[in-house]
Coordinates of N, CA, C and O in Angstrom, one line a residue:
X187 N 0.7 -1.2 0.1 CA 0.1 0.1 0.0 C 1.0 1.4 0.0 O 1.8 1.3 0.6
X188 N 0.5 2.4 -1.0 CA 1.3 3.3 -0.8 C 0.3 4.7 -0.4 O -0.8 4.6 -0.5
X189 N 1.1 5.3 0.4 CA 0.4 6.5 1.3 C 1.3 7.9 0.4 O 2.3 7.9 0.6
X190 N 0.1 8.8 0.2 CA 0.2 9.9 -0.2 C -0.5 10.9 0.6 O -1.5 10.8 0.6
X191 N 0.3 12.0 0.9 CA -0.6 12.9 1.8 C -0.3 14.3 1.4 O 0.9 14.6 1.1
X192 N -1.0 15.3 0.5 CA -0.8 16.3 -0.1 C 0.3 16.3 -1.1 O 0.0 15.7 -2.1
X193 N 1.4 16.5 -0.7 CA 2.6 16.9 -1.6 C 3.5 15.6 -1.2 O 4.8 15.7 -1.6
X194 N 3.1 14.8 -0.2 CA 4.2 14.1 0.4 C 4.1 12.4 0.2 O 3.0 12.0 0.3
X195 N 5.1 11.8 0.0 CA 5.1 10.3 -0.2 C 5.9 9.6 0.8 O 6.7 10.2 1.3
X196 N 5.4 8.4 1.2 CA 6.2 7.9 2.4 C 7.5 7.5 1.8 O 7.6 7.0 0.8
X197 N 8.5 7.7 2.6 CA 9.9 7.3 2.3 C 10.1 5.9 2.7 O 10.7 5.3 1.7
X198 N 9.7 5.7 3.7 CA 9.8 4.1 4.4 C 8.3 3.7 4.5 O 8.0 3.5 5.9
X199 N 7.8 3.2 3.4 CA 6.4 2.5 3.5 C 6.1 1.6 4.7 O 5.1 1.6 5.1
X200 N 7.1 0.6 4.7 CA 7.2 -0.5 5.6 C 6.9 0.2 7.2 O 6.2 -0.5 7.9
X201 N 7.7 1.1 7.7 CA 7.7 1.7 8.7 C 6.2 2.4 8.8 O 5.6 2.2 9.8
X202 N 6.0 3.1 7.8 CA 4.5 3.8 7.9 C 3.4 2.7 8.2 O 2.4 2.7 9.2
X203 N 3.5 1.6 7.4 CA 2.4 0.5 7.5 C 2.3 -0.2 9.0 O 1.5 -0.6 9.5
X204 N 3.8 -0.1 9.4 CA 3.9 -0.7 11.1 C 3.3 0.1 11.9 O 2.7 -0.3 13.1
X205 N 3.7 1.6 12.1 CA 3.0 2.4 12.9 C 1.7 2.9 12.9 O 1.2 2.8 13.8
X206 N 1.2 2.9 11.6 CA 0.0 3.4 11.5 C -1.2 2.6 12.5 O -2.1 3.2 13.1
X207 N -1.4 1.3 12.3 CA -2.2 0.6 13.1 C -2.2 0.8 14.7 O -3.2 0.6 15.5
X208 N -0.7 1.2 15.2 CA -0.7 1.3 16.6 C -0.9 2.7 17.1 O -0.9 3.2 18.6
X209 N -1.4 3.6 16.1 CA -1.6 5.2 16.5 C -2.9 5.0 17.3 O -3.9 4.4 16.9
X210 N -3.0 5.8 18.5 CA -4.5 6.2 19.0 C -5.4 6.6 18.1 O -4.9 7.5 17.2
X211 N -6.7 6.5 18.3 CA -7.7 7.4 17.6 C -7.5 8.8 17.8 O -7.0 9.4 18.9
X212 N -7.7 9.5 16.7 CA -7.7 10.9 17.0 C -8.2 11.5 17.7 O -7.7 12.6 18.6
X213 N -9.5 11.1 18.4 CA -10.3 12.0 19.2 C -9.6 11.6 20.7 O -9.4 12.4 21.5
X214 N -8.7 10.5 20.9 CA -7.9 10.3 22.1 C -6.7 11.1 22.2 O -6.5 11.4 23.0
X215 N -6.1 11.4 21.0 CA -5.0 12.4 20.9 C -5.4 13.7 21.2 O -4.6 14.5 21.7
X216 N -6.6 14.1 20.9 CA -7.3 15.3 21.0 C -7.5 15.3 22.6 O -7.0 16.4 23.3
X217 N -8.1 14.6 23.3 CA -8.2 14.4 24.7 C -6.9 14.5 25.6 O -6.6 15.0 26.6
X218 N -5.7 13.6 25.0 CA -4.6 13.9 25.4 C -3.9 15.2 25.4 O -3.2 15.7 26.4
X219 N -4.2 15.8 24.3 CA -3.5 17.3 24.3 C -4.3 18.0 25.1 O -3.5 19.1 25.7
X220 N -5.5 18.1 25.4 CA -6.0 18.7 26.4 C -5.6 18.7 27.7 O -5.5 19.5 28.7
X221 N -5.4 17.3 28.1 CA -4.7 16.8 29.2 C -3.4 17.7 29.6 O -3.2 18.3 30.6
X222 N -2.6 17.6 28.7 CA -1.5 18.1 28.8 C -1.4 19.9 29.0 O -0.8 20.7 29.5
X223 N -2.5 20.4 28.2 CA -2.9 21.9 28.4 C -3.0 22.1 29.9 O -2.8 23.2 30.2
X224 N -3.7 21.5 30.3 CA -4.2 21.5 31.8 C -3.1 21.5 32.7 O -2.7 22.0 33.6
X225 N -2.4 20.3 32.2 CA -1.0 20.2 33.3 C 0.0 21.2 32.7 O 1.1 21.4 33.8
X226 N -0.1 22.0 32.0 CA 0.8 23.0 31.5 C 0.7 24.3 32.3 O 1.5 25.4 31.7
X227 N 0.3 24.4 33.3 CA 0.1 25.5 34.2 C 1.0 25.3 35.4 O 0.7 24.3 36.1
X228 N 1.8 26.1 35.9 CA 2.7 26.1 36.9 C 1.9 26.0 38.3 O 1.9 25.3 39.4
X229 N 0.8 27.1 38.3 CA 0.0 27.0 39.3 C -0.7 25.8 39.6 O -0.7 25.2 40.7
X230 N -1.0 24.8 38.5 CA -2.0 23.7 38.8 C -1.1 22.6 39.1 O -1.2 21.9 39.9
X231 N 0.0 22.7 38.6 CA 1.1 21.7 39.1 C 1.5 21.8 40.3 O 1.6 20.9 41.1
X232 N 1.5 23.3 41.1 CA 1.9 23.4 42.3 C 0.8 22.6 43.3 O 1.0 22.0 44.2
X233 N -0.3 23.0 42.7 CA -1.8 22.3 43.6 C -1.6 21.0 43.5 O -1.8 20.0 44.5
X234 N -1.4 20.2 42.4 CA -1.2 18.8 42.4 C -0.2 18.4 43.1 O -0.3 17.2 43.7
X235 N 0.8 19.0 43.2 CA 2.0 18.6 44.1 C 1.8 18.4 45.6 O 1.9 17.6 46.4
X236 N 1.0 19.8 45.8 CA 0.6 19.6 47.3 C -0.3 18.5 47.7 O -0.2 18.0 48.7
X237 N -1.3 18.1 46.6 CA -2.5 17.6 47.0 C -1.9 16.0 46.8 O -2.4 15.0 47.2
X238 N -0.6 15.7 46.0 CA 0.1 14.5 46.2 C 0.5 13.7 47.8 O 0.4 13.0 48.0
X239 N 1.0 15.0 48.4 CA 1.2 15.1 49.6 C 0.2 14.7 50.6 O 0.4 14.3 51.8
X240 N -0.9 15.5 50.5 CA -2.0 15.4 51.7 C -3.1 16.0 50.9 O -3.3 17.0 49.9
X241 N -4.3 15.6 51.3 CA -5.5 16.2 50.9 C -5.8 17.4 51.8 O -5.4 17.5 53.0
X242 N -6.3 18.5 51.2 CA -6.4 19.8 51.6 C -7.3 20.5 51.2 O -8.3 20.2 50.4
X243 N -7.9 21.5 52.2 CA -9.1 22.4 51.9 C -8.4 23.7 50.9 O -7.0 23.9 51.4
X244 N -9.3 24.5 50.4 CA -8.9 25.4 49.7 C -8.0 26.5 50.6 O -6.8 27.4 50.3
X245 N -8.6 26.9 51.8 CA -7.8 27.8 52.4 C -6.7 27.5 53.0 O -5.5 28.4 52.9
X246 N -6.1 26.2 53.3 CA -4.7 25.8 53.3 C -4.0 25.6 52.1 O -2.9 25.9 52.2
X247 N -4.6 25.5 51.1 CA -3.7 25.7 49.9 C -3.4 27.0 49.7 O -2.4 27.1 49.0
X248 N -4.4 27.9 49.7 CA -4.5 29.2 49.7 C -2.9 29.7 50.5 O -1.8 30.5 49.9
X249 N -2.9 29.2 51.7 CA -1.6 29.8 52.8 C -0.5 29.2 52.1 O 0.5 29.7 51.8
X250 N -0.5 27.9 51.7 CA 0.4 27.2 51.3 C 1.3 27.9 50.0 O 2.6 28.0 49.8
X251 N 0.7 28.2 49.0 CA 0.9 28.7 47.8 C 1.0 30.2 47.6 O 1.3 30.9 46.7
X252 N 0.5 30.8 48.7 CA 0.5 32.5 49.0 C -0.3 32.9 47.9 O -0.1 33.7 47.0
X253 N -1.7 32.3 47.8 CA -2.5 32.7 46.7 C -3.8 33.1 47.4 O -4.1 32.8 48.7
X254 N -4.9 33.8 46.8 CA -5.9 34.0 47.2 C -6.9 32.8 47.2 O -6.6 32.0 46.3
X255 N -7.9 32.8 48.2 CA -8.7 31.5 47.9 C -9.3 31.5 46.8 O -9.7 30.5 46.1
X256 N -9.7 32.7 46.1 CA -10.6 32.6 44.6 C -9.9 32.0 43.7 O -10.1 31.4 43.0
X257 N -8.4 32.5 43.9 CA -7.6 31.7 42.5 C -7.5 30.4 42.7 O -7.2 30.0 41.8
X258 N -7.3 29.9 44.0 CA -7.1 28.5 44.4 C -8.4 27.8 43.8 O -8.3 26.8 43.1
X259 N -9.5 28.1 44.3 CA -10.8 27.6 43.8 C -10.7 27.7 42.2 O -11.3 26.6 41.7
X260 N -10.6 28.4 41.7 CA -10.4 28.6 40.1 C -9.8 27.5 39.5 O -10.1 26.8 38.8
X261 N -8.5 27.4 39.8 CA -7.6 26.4 39.5 C -8.1 25.0 40.0 O -7.9 23.9 39.0
X262 N -8.7 24.9 41.0 CA -9.0 23.6 41.5 C -10.4 23.2 40.3 O -10.6 21.8 40.5
X263 N -11.2 24.1 40.4 CA -12.4 23.7 39.3 C -11.9 23.2 38.1 O -12.2 22.1 37.3
X264 N -10.8 23.9 37.4 CA -10.1 23.4 36.2 C -9.7 21.9 36.3 O -9.8 20.9 35.6
X265 N -8.8 21.5 37.4 CA -8.5 20.5 37.6 C -9.3 19.5 38.0 O -9.5 18.2 37.5
X266 N -10.6 19.6 38.8 CA -11.6 18.9 39.0 C -12.4 18.4 37.6 O -12.9 17.5 37.3
X267 N -12.5 19.3 36.6 CA -13.1 19.2 35.4 C -12.4 18.2 34.6 O -13.0 17.2 33.7
X268 N -11.0 18.4 34.9 CA -10.1 17.7 33.9 C -9.9 16.2 34.6 O -9.2 15.2 34.2
X269 N -10.8 15.8 35.6 CA -10.7 14.5 36.3 C -9.4 14.4 36.9 O -9.0 13.1 37.3
X270 N -8.7 15.5 37.5 CA -7.4 15.1 38.0 C -7.3 15.2 39.5 O -6.5 14.8 40.5
X271 N -8.4 15.8 40.0 CA -8.6 16.0 41.6 C -10.1 15.7 41.8 O -10.9 15.5 41.1
X272 N -10.2 15.2 43.1 CA -11.7 15.0 43.5 C -11.9 15.9 44.7 O -11.0 16.3 45.3
X273 N -13.3 16.1 45.1 CA -13.4 16.9 46.3 C -14.4 16.2 47.4 O -15.1 15.1 46.9
X274 N -14.2 16.3 48.4 CA -15.3 15.7 49.4 C -15.7 16.9 50.5 O -14.8 17.6 50.8
X275 N -16.8 17.1 51.0 CA -17.3 17.9 52.0 C -17.2 17.1 53.2 O -17.6 16.2 53.5
X276 N -16.7 18.1 54.0 CA -16.5 17.8 55.7 C -17.1 19.0 56.5 O -16.1 19.9 56.6
X277 N -18.2 19.0 57.1 CA -18.7 20.1 57.6 C -19.0 21.3 56.6 O -19.3 21.2 55.5
X278 N -18.1 22.6 56.9 CA -18.2 23.7 56.2 C -17.0 23.5 55.0 O -17.1 24.5 54.4
X279 N -16.2 22.6 55.0 CA -15.1 22.6 54.4 C -15.1 21.7 53.2 O -15.9 20.4 53.4
X280 N -14.5 21.9 52.1 CA -14.3 21.1 50.9 C -12.8 20.7 50.8 O -12.2 21.5 51.0
X281 N -12.5 19.5 50.9 CA -11.4 19.1 50.9 C -11.0 18.3 49.4 O -11.8 17.6 49.0
X282 N -9.7 18.3 48.9 CA -9.3 18.0 47.7 C -8.5 17.0 47.8 O -7.5 17.1 48.6
X283 N -8.3 16.0 46.8 CA -7.2 15.0 46.7 C -7.0 14.7 45.5 O -7.8 14.8 44.5
X284 N -5.9 14.1 44.9 CA -5.6 13.9 43.7 C -6.8 12.8 43.4 O -7.3 11.8 44.2
X285 N -7.2 12.8 42.0 CA -8.3 11.6 41.8 C -8.0 10.4 41.7 O -8.7 9.6 42.4
X286 N -6.8 10.1 41.6 CA -6.4 8.5 41.6 C -4.8 8.3 41.5 O -4.1 9.2 41.2
X287 N -4.5 7.3 41.5 CA -3.1 7.1 41.5 C -2.3 7.4 40.1 O -1.0 7.7 40.3
X288 N -2.8 7.5 39.2 CA -2.2 7.5 37.9 C -1.8 9.0 38.0 O -0.8 9.3 37.4
X289 N -2.6 10.3 38.5 CA -2.0 11.4 38.5 C -0.8 11.6 39.1 O 0.2 12.2 38.9
X290 N -0.7 10.6 40.4 CA 0.6 10.7 41.3 C 1.7 10.3 40.2 O 2.8 10.9 40.2
X291 N 1.5 9.1 39.6 CA 2.5 8.6 39.0 C 2.9 9.2 37.7 O 4.0 9.4 37.4
X292 N 2.0 10.3 37.1 CA 2.3 11.1 35.9 C 3.3 12.1 36.6 O 4.3 12.4 35.8
X293 N 2.8 12.7 37.8 CA 3.5 13.9 38.4 C 4.9 13.4 38.6 O 6.3 14.0 38.3
X294 N 5.4 12.1 39.3 CA 6.6 11.5 39.6 C 7.3 11.4 38.3 O 8.7 11.6 38.4
X295 N 6.9 10.7 37.3 CA 7.4 10.3 35.9 C 8.0 11.7 35.5 O 8.9 11.9 34.9
X296 N 7.2 12.8 35.3 CA 7.5 13.9 34.7 C 8.5 14.6 35.6 O 9.3 15.2 35.0
X297 N 8.6 14.6 37.0 CA 9.7 15.2 37.7 C 11.0 14.4 37.5 O 12.0 15.0 37.1
X298 N 11.0 13.1 37.5 CA 11.9 12.3 37.0 C 12.7 12.8 35.6 O 13.9 12.7 35.6
X299 N 12.0 12.8 34.8 CA 12.4 13.4 33.4 C 12.9 14.7 33.5 O 14.0 14.8 32.9
X300 N 12.4 15.6 33.9 CA 12.9 16.8 33.9 C 14.3 17.1 34.8 O 14.9 17.9 34.6
X301 N 14.2 16.2 35.6 CA 15.6 15.9 36.5 C 16.7 15.6 35.8 O 17.9 15.5 36.6
X302 N 16.6 14.7 34.9 CA 17.5 14.0 34.0 C 18.5 15.1 33.6 O 18.1 16.0 33.1

């Protein structure tokens, strides 16, 4: 099979044929791109790192990161929408934690990578 896209022909068609079936569906790649956009903010990374250490409420996170509660709440909403953090209500406070162990693994692997 020969692949041609616009003005380009495959130089190594065997490699193209080998790789193509292993490519994720385009929708999954768009979702992955959105995931990295959310992760691409230093404030959100700080929040995730803090929540990797302990479940915390907005006020404690604001003090830890020297931010306003409003700013922390806004970023937590983004993280919650992206399913990176979860919340639970206890009395008048809402406590946040990483959504699951995958988030922790991603943070640890990324830190390991940038530390090389």
